[in-house]
PDB file of C-alpha atoms and ligand atoms in Angstrom:
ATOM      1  CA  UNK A 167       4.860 -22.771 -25.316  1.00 44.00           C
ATOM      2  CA  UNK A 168       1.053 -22.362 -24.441  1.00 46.00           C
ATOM      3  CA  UNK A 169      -0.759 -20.380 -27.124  1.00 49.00           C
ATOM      4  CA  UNK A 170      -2.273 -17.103 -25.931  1.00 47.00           C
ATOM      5  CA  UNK A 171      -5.734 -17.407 -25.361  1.00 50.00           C
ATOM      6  CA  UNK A 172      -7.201 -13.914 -26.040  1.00 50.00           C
ATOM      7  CA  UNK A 173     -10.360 -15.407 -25.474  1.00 56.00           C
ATOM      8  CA  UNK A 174      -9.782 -15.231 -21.472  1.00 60.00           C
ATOM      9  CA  UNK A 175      -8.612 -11.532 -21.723  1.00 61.00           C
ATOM     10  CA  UNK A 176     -10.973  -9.840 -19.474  1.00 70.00           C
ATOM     11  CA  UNK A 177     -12.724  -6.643 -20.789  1.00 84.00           C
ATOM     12  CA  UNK A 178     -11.550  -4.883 -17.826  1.00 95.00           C
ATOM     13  CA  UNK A 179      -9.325  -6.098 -14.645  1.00 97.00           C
ATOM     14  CA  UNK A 180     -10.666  -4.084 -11.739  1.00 98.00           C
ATOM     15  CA  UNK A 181      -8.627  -4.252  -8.641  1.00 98.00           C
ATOM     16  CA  UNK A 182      -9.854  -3.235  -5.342  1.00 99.00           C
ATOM     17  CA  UNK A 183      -8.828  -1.577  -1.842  1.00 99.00           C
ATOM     18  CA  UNK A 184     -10.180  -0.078   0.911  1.00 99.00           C
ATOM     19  CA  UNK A 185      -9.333   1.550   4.671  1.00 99.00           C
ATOM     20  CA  UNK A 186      -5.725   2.104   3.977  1.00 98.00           C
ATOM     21  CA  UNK A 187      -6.101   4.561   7.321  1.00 98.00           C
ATOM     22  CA  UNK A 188      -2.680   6.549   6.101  1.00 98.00           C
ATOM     23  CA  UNK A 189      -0.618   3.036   6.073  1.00 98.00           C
ATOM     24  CA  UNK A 190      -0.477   2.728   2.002  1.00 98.00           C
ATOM     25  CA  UNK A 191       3.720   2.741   2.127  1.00 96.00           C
ATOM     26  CA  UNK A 192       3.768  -0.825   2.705  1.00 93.00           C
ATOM     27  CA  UNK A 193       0.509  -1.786   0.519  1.00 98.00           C
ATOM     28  CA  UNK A 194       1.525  -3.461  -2.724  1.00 97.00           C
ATOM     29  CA  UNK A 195      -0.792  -3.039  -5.500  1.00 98.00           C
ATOM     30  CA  UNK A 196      -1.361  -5.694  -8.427  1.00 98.00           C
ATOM     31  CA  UNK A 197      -1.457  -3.989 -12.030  1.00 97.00           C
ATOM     32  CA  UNK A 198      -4.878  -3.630 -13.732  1.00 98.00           C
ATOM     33  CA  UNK A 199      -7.056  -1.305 -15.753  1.00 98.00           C
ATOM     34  CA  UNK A 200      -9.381   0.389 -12.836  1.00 98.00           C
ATOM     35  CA  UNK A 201      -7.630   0.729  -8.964  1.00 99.00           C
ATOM     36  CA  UNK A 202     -10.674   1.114  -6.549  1.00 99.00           C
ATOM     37  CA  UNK A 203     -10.233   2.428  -3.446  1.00 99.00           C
ATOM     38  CA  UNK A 204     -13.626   2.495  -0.849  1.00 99.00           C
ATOM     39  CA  UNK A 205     -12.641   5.089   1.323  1.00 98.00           C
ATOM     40  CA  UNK A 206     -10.644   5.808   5.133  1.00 98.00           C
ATOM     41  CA  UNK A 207      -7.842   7.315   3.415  1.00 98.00           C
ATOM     42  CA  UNK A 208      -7.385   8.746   6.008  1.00 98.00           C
ATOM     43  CA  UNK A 209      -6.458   8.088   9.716  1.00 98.00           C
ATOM     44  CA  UNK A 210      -6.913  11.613  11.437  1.00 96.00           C
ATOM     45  CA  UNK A 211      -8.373  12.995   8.590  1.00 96.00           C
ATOM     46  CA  UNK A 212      -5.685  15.933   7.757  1.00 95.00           C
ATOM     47  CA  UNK A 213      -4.979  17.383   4.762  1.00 95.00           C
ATOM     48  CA  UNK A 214      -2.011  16.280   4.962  1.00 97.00           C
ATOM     49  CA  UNK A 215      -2.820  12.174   4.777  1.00 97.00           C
ATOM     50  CA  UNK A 216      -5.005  13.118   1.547  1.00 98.00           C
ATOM     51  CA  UNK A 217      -1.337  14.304  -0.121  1.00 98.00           C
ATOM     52  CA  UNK A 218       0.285  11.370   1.094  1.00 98.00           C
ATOM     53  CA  UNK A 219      -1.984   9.442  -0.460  1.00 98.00           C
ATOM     54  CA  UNK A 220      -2.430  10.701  -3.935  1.00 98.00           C
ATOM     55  CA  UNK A 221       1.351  10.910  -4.016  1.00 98.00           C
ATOM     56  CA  UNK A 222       1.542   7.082  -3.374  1.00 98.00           C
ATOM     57  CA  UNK A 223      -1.554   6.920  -6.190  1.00 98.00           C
ATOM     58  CA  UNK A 224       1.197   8.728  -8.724  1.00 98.00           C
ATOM     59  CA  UNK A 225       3.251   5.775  -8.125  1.00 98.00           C
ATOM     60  CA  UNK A 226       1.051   2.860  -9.492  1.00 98.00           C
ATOM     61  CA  UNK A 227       0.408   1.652 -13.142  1.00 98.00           C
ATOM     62  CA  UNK A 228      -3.427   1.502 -13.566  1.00 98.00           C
ATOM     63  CA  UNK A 229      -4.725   3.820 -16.064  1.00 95.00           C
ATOM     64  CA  UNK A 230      -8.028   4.595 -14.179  1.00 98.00           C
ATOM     65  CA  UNK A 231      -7.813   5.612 -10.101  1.00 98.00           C
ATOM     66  CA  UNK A 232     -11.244   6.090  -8.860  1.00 99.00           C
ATOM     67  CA  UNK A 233     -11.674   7.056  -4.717  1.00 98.00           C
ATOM     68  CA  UNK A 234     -14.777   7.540  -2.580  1.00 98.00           C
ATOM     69  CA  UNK A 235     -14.167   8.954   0.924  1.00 98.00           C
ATOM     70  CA  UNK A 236     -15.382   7.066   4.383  1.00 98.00           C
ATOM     71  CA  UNK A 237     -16.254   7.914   7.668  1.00 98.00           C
ATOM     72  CA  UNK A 238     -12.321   9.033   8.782  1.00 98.00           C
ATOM     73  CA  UNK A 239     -12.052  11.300   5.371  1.00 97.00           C
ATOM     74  CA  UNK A 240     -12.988  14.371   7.088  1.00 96.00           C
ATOM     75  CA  UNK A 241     -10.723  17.179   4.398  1.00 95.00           C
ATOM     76  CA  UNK A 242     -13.735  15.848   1.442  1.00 97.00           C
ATOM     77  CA  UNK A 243     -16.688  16.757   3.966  1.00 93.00           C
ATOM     78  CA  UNK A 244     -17.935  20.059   3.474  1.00 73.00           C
ATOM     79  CA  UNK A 245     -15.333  22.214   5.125  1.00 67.00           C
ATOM     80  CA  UNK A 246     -12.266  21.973   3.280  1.00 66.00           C
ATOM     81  CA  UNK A 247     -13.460  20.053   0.403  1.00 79.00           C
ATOM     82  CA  UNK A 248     -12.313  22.120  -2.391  1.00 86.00           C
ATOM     83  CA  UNK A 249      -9.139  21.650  -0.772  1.00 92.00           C
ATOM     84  CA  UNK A 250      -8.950  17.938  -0.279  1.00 95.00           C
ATOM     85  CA  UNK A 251     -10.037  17.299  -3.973  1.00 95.00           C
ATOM     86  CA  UNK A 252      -7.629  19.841  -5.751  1.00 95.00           C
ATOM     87  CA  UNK A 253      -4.954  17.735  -3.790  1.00 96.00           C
ATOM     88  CA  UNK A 254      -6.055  14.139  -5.475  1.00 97.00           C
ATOM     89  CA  UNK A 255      -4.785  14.839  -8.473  1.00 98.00           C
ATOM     90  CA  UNK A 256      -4.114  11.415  -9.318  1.00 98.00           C
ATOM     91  CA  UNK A 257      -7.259  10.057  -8.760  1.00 98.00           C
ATOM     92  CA  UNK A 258     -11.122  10.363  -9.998  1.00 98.00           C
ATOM     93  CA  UNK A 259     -13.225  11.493  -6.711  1.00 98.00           C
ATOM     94  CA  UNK A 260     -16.758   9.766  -6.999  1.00 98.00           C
ATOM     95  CA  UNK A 261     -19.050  11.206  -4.275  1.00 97.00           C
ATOM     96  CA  UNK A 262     -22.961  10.418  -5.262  1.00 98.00           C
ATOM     97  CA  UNK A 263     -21.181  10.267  -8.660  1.00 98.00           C
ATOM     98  CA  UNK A 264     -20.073   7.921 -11.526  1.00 98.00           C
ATOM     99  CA  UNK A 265     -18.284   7.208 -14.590  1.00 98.00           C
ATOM    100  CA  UNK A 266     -18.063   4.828 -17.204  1.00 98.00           C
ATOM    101  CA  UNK A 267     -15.022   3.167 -18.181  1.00 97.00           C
ATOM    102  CA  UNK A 268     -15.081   1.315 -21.755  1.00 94.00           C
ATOM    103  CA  UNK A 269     -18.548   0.666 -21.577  1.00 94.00           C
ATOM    104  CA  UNK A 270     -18.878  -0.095 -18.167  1.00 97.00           C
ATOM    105  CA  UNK A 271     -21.124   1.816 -15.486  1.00 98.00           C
ATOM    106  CA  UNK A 272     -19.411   2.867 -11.672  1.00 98.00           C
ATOM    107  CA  UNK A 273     -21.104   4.877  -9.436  1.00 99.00           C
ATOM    108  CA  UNK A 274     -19.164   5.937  -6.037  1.00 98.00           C
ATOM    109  CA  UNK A 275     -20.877   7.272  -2.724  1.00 98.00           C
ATOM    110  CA  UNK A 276     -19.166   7.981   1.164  1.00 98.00           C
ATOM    111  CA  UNK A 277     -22.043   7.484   3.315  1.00 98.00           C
ATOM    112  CA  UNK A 278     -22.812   5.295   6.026  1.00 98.00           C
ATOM    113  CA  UNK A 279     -25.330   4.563   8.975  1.00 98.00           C
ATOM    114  CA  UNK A 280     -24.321   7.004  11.691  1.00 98.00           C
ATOM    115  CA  UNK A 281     -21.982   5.611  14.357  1.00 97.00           C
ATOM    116  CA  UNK A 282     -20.052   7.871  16.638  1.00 96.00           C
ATOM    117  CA  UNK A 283     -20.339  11.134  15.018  1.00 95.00           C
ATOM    118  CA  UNK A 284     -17.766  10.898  12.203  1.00 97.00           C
ATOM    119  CA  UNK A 285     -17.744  12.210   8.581  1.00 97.00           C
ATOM    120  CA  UNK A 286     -20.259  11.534   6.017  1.00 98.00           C
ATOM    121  CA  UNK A 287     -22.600   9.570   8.552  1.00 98.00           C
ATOM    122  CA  UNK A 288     -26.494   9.949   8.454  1.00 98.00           C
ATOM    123  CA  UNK A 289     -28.863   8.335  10.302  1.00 98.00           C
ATOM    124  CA  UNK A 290     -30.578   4.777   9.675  1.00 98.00           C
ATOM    125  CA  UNK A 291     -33.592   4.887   7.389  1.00 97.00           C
ATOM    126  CA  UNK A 292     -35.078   7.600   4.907  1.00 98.00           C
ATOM    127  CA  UNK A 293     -32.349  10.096   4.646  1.00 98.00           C
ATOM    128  CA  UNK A 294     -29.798   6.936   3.483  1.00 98.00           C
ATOM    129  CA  UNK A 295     -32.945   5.356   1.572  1.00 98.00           C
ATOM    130  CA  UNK A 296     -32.375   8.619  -0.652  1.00 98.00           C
ATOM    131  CA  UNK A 297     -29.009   9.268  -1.311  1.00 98.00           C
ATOM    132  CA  UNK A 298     -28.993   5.421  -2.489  1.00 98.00           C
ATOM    133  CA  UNK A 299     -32.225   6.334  -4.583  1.00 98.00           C
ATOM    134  CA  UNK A 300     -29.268   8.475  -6.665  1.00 98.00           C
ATOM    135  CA  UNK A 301     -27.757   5.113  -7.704  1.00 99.00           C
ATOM    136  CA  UNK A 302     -28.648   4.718 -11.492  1.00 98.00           C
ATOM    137  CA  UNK A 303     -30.372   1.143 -12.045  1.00 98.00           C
ATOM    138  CA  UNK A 304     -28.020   0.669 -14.799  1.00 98.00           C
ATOM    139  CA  UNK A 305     -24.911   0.463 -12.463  1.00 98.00           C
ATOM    140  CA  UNK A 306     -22.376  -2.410 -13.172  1.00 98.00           C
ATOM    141  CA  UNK A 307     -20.082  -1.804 -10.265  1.00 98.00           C
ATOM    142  CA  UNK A 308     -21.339   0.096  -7.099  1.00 99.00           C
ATOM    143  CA  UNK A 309     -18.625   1.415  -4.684  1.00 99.00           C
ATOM    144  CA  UNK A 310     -19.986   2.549  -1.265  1.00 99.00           C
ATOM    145  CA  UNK A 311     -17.865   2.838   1.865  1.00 99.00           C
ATOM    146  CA  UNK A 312     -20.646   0.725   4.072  1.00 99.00           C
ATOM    147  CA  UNK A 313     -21.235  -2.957   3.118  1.00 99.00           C
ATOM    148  CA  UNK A 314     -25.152  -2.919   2.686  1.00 99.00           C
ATOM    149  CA  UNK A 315     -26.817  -4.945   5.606  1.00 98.00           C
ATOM    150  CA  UNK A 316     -26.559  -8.713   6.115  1.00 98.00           C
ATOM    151  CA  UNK A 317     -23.443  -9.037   3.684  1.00 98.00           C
ATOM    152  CA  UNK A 318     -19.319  -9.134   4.986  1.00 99.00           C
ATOM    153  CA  UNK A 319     -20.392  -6.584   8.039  1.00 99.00           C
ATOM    154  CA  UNK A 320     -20.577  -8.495  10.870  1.00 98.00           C
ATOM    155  CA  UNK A 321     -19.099  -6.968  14.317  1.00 98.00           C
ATOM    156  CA  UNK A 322     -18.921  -9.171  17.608  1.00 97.00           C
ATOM    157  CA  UNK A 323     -21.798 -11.466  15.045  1.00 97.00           C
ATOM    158  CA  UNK A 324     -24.364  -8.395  14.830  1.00 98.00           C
ATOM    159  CA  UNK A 325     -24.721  -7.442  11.268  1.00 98.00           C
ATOM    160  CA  UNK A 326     -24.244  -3.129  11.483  1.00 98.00           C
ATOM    161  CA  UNK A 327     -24.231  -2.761   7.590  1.00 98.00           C
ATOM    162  CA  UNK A 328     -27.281  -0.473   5.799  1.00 99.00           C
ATOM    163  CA  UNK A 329     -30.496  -1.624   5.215  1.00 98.00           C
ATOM    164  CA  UNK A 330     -31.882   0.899   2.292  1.00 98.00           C
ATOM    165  CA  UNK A 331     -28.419   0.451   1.015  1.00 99.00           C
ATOM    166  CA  UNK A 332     -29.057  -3.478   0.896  1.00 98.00           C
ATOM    167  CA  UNK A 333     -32.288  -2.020  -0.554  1.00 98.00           C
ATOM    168  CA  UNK A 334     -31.060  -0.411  -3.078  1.00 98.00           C
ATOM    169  CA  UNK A 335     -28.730  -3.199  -4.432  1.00 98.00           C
ATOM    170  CA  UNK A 336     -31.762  -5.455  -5.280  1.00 98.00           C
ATOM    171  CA  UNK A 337     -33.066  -2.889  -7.375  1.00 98.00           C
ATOM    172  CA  UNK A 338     -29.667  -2.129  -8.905  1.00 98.00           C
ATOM    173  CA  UNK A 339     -28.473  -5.773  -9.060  1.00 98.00           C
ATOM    174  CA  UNK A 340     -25.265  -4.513  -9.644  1.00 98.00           C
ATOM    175  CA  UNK A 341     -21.878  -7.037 -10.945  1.00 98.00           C
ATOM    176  CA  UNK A 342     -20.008  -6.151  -7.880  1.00 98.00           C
ATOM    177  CA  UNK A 343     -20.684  -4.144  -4.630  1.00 99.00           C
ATOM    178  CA  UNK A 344     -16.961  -2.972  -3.684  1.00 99.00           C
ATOM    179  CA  UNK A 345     -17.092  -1.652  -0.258  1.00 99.00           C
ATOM    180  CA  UNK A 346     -14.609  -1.907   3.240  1.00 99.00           C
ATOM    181  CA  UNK A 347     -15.330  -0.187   6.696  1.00 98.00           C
ATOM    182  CA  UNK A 348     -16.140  -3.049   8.601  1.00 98.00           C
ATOM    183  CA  UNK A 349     -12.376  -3.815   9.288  1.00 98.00           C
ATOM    184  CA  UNK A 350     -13.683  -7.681  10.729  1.00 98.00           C
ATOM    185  CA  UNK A 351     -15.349  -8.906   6.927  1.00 98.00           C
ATOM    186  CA  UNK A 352     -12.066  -8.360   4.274  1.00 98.00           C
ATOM    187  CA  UNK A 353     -13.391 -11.294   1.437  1.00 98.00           C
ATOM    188  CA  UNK A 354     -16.147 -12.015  -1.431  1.00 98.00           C
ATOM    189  CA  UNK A 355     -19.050 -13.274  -1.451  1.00 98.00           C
ATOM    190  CA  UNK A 356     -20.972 -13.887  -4.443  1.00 98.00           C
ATOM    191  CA  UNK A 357     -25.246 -13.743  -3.757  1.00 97.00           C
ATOM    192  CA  UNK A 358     -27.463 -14.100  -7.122  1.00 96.00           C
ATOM    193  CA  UNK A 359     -26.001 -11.444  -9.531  1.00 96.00           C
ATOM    194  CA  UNK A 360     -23.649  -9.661  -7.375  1.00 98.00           C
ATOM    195  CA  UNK A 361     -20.166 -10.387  -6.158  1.00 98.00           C
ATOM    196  CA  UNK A 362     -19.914  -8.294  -3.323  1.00 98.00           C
ATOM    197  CA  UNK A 363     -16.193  -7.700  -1.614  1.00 99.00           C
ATOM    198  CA  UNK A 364     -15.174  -6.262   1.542  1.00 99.00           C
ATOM    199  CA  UNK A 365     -11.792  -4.779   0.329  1.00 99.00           C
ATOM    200  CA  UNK A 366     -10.328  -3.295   3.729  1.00 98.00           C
ATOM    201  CA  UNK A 367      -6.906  -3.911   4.202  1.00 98.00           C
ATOM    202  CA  UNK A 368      -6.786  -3.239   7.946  1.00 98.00           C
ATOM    203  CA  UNK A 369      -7.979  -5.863  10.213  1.00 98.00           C
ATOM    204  CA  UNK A 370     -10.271  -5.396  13.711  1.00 97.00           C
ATOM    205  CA  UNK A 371      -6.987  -4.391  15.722  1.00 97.00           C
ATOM    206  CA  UNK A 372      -6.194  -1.489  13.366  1.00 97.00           C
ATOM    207  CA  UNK A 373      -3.438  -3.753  11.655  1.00 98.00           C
ATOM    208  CA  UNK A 374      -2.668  -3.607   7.933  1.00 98.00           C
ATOM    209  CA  UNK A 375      -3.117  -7.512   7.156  1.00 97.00           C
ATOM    210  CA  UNK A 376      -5.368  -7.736   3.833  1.00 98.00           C
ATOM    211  CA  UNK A 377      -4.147  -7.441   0.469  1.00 98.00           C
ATOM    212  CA  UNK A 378      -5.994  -5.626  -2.653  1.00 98.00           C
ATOM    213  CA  UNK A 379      -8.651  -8.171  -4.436  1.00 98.00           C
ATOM    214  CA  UNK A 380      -8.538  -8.615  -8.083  1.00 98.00           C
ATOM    215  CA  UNK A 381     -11.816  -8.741 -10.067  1.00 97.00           C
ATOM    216  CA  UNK A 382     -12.235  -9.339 -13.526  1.00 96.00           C
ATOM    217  CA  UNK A 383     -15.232  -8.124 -15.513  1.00 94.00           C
ATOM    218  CA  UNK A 384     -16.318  -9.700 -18.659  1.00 87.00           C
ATOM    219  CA  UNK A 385     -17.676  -7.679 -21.817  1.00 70.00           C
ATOM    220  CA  UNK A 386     -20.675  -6.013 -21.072  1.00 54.00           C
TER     221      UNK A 386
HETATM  222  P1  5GP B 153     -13.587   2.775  10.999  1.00 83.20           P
HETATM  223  O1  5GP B 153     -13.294   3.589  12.245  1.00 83.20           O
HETATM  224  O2  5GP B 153     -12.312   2.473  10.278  1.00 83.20           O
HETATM  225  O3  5GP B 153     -14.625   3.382  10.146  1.00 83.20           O
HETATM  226  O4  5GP B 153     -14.180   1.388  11.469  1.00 83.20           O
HETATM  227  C1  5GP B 153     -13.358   0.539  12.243  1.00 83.20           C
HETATM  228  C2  5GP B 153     -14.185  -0.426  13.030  1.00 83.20           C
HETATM  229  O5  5GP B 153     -15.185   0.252  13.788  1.00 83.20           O
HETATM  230  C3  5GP B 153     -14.953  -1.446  12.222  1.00 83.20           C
HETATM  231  O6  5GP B 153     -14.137  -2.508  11.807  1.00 83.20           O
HETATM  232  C4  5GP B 153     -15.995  -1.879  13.262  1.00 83.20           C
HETATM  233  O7  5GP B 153     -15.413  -2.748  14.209  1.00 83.20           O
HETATM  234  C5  5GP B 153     -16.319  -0.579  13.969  1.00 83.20           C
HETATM  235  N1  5GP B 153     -17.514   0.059  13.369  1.00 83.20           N
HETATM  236  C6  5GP B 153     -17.587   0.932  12.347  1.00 83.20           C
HETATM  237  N2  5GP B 153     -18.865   1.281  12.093  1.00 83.20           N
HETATM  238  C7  5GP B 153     -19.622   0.593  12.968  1.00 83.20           C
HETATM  239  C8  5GP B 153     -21.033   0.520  13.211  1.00 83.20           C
HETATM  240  O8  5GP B 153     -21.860   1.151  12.533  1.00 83.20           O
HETATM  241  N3  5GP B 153     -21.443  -0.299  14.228  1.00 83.20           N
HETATM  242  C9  5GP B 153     -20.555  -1.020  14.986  1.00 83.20           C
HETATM  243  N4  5GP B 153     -21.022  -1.800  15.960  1.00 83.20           N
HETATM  244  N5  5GP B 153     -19.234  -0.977  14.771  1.00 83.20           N
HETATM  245  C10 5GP B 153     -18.758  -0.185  13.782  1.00 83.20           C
HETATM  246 MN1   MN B 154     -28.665  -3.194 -13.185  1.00 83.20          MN
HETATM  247 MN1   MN B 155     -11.783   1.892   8.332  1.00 83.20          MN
HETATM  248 MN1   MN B 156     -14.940   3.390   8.003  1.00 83.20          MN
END
């Protein structure tokens, strides 16, 4: 029998979703200490998909359960949002907000460039440049529902993700960017400090195809 090597034990086994769009039922989840989800919960964005949802959260193992909304999470925009977060109840909401988890920094935020009028959007430029100005510098993992621009958010080969938010990573130089919304980019890509991952589990057609991505962090 191979010995146990505790020396590969990873400090903390982070694993990571995004753009469930209402469709978790199927969606199964590998165990681990912190479950990640990046936002579109929701579908329609009713109160009602936010229950579903954090019911479905009371079904899995991981001890931590931290959620940012996207662009389709319209019950944790203003109206209604007292609402929407008394019904996660299984979850940590991070919006311009983090936590830290056995030594190790998060920091969760819902916006995005503007694009068809939907929740949490704001336009290209300043007003982006300083909600991402929030992000402290000592941040290990970011979690934004945008990729930042150039990086797993390519549509029809034009890259729509945001620039101050690509910005602000260089200043952060975060361990990993966990993000989704650009349904087209699910994967990792690793770029000088940062592992960055496009966790969406729908695909382009609005088809649940992608599974969760498993990312282990090291002792700080
Ligand atoms: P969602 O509606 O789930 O936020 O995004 C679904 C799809 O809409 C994405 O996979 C992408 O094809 C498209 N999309 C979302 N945001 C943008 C954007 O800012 N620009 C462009 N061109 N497409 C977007
Ligand atoms: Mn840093
Ligand atoms: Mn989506
Ligand atoms: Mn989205």
């Amino acid at each position: 029998m191979a010995p146990i090597d505790n020396q590969n034990k990873p400090a903390l086994r982070l694993v990571c979703l995004s753009d469930l769009h209402d469709a978790q039922q199927t969606v199964s989840v590998p165990d681990g200490d912190v479950l990640i989800v990046a936002g579109d919960i929701c579908l329609e964005g009713r109160l009602a998909e936010v229950k579903r949802f954090d019911d479905w959260l009371g079904t899995l193992p991981h001890r931590c359960k931290l959620v940012i909304a996207g662009n389709h999470d319209w019950p944790f925009e203003i109206v209604g949002k007292g609402a929407a977060i008394n019904l996660l109840k299984n979850a940590i909401y991070l919006e311009d907000a983090g936590i830290e988890i056995n030594g190790v920094n998060f920091w969760g935020s819902p916006w995005q460039p503007e694009f068809c009028d939907w929740a949490f959007n704001l336009p290209r430029g300043p007003r982006l440049a300083e909600i991402w100005d929030g992000i402290p510098s000592n941040t290990d993992v970011l979690i934004t529902h945008t990729p930042p621009y150039g990086i797993l958010d390519e549509v029809f080969g034009e890259h729509v993700g945001c620039e101050a938010l690509a910005v602000a990573v260089q200043r952060v130089r975060p361990k990993f960017h966990v993000f989704g919304h650009i349904h087209e980019c699910h994967g990792v890509l690793k770029q000088g400090e940062t592992t960055y991952v496009n966790a969406s589990l729908h695909d382009e057609r609005f088809c649940l195809r992608h599974q969760p991505i498993v990312l282990d962090l090291q002792d700080p």
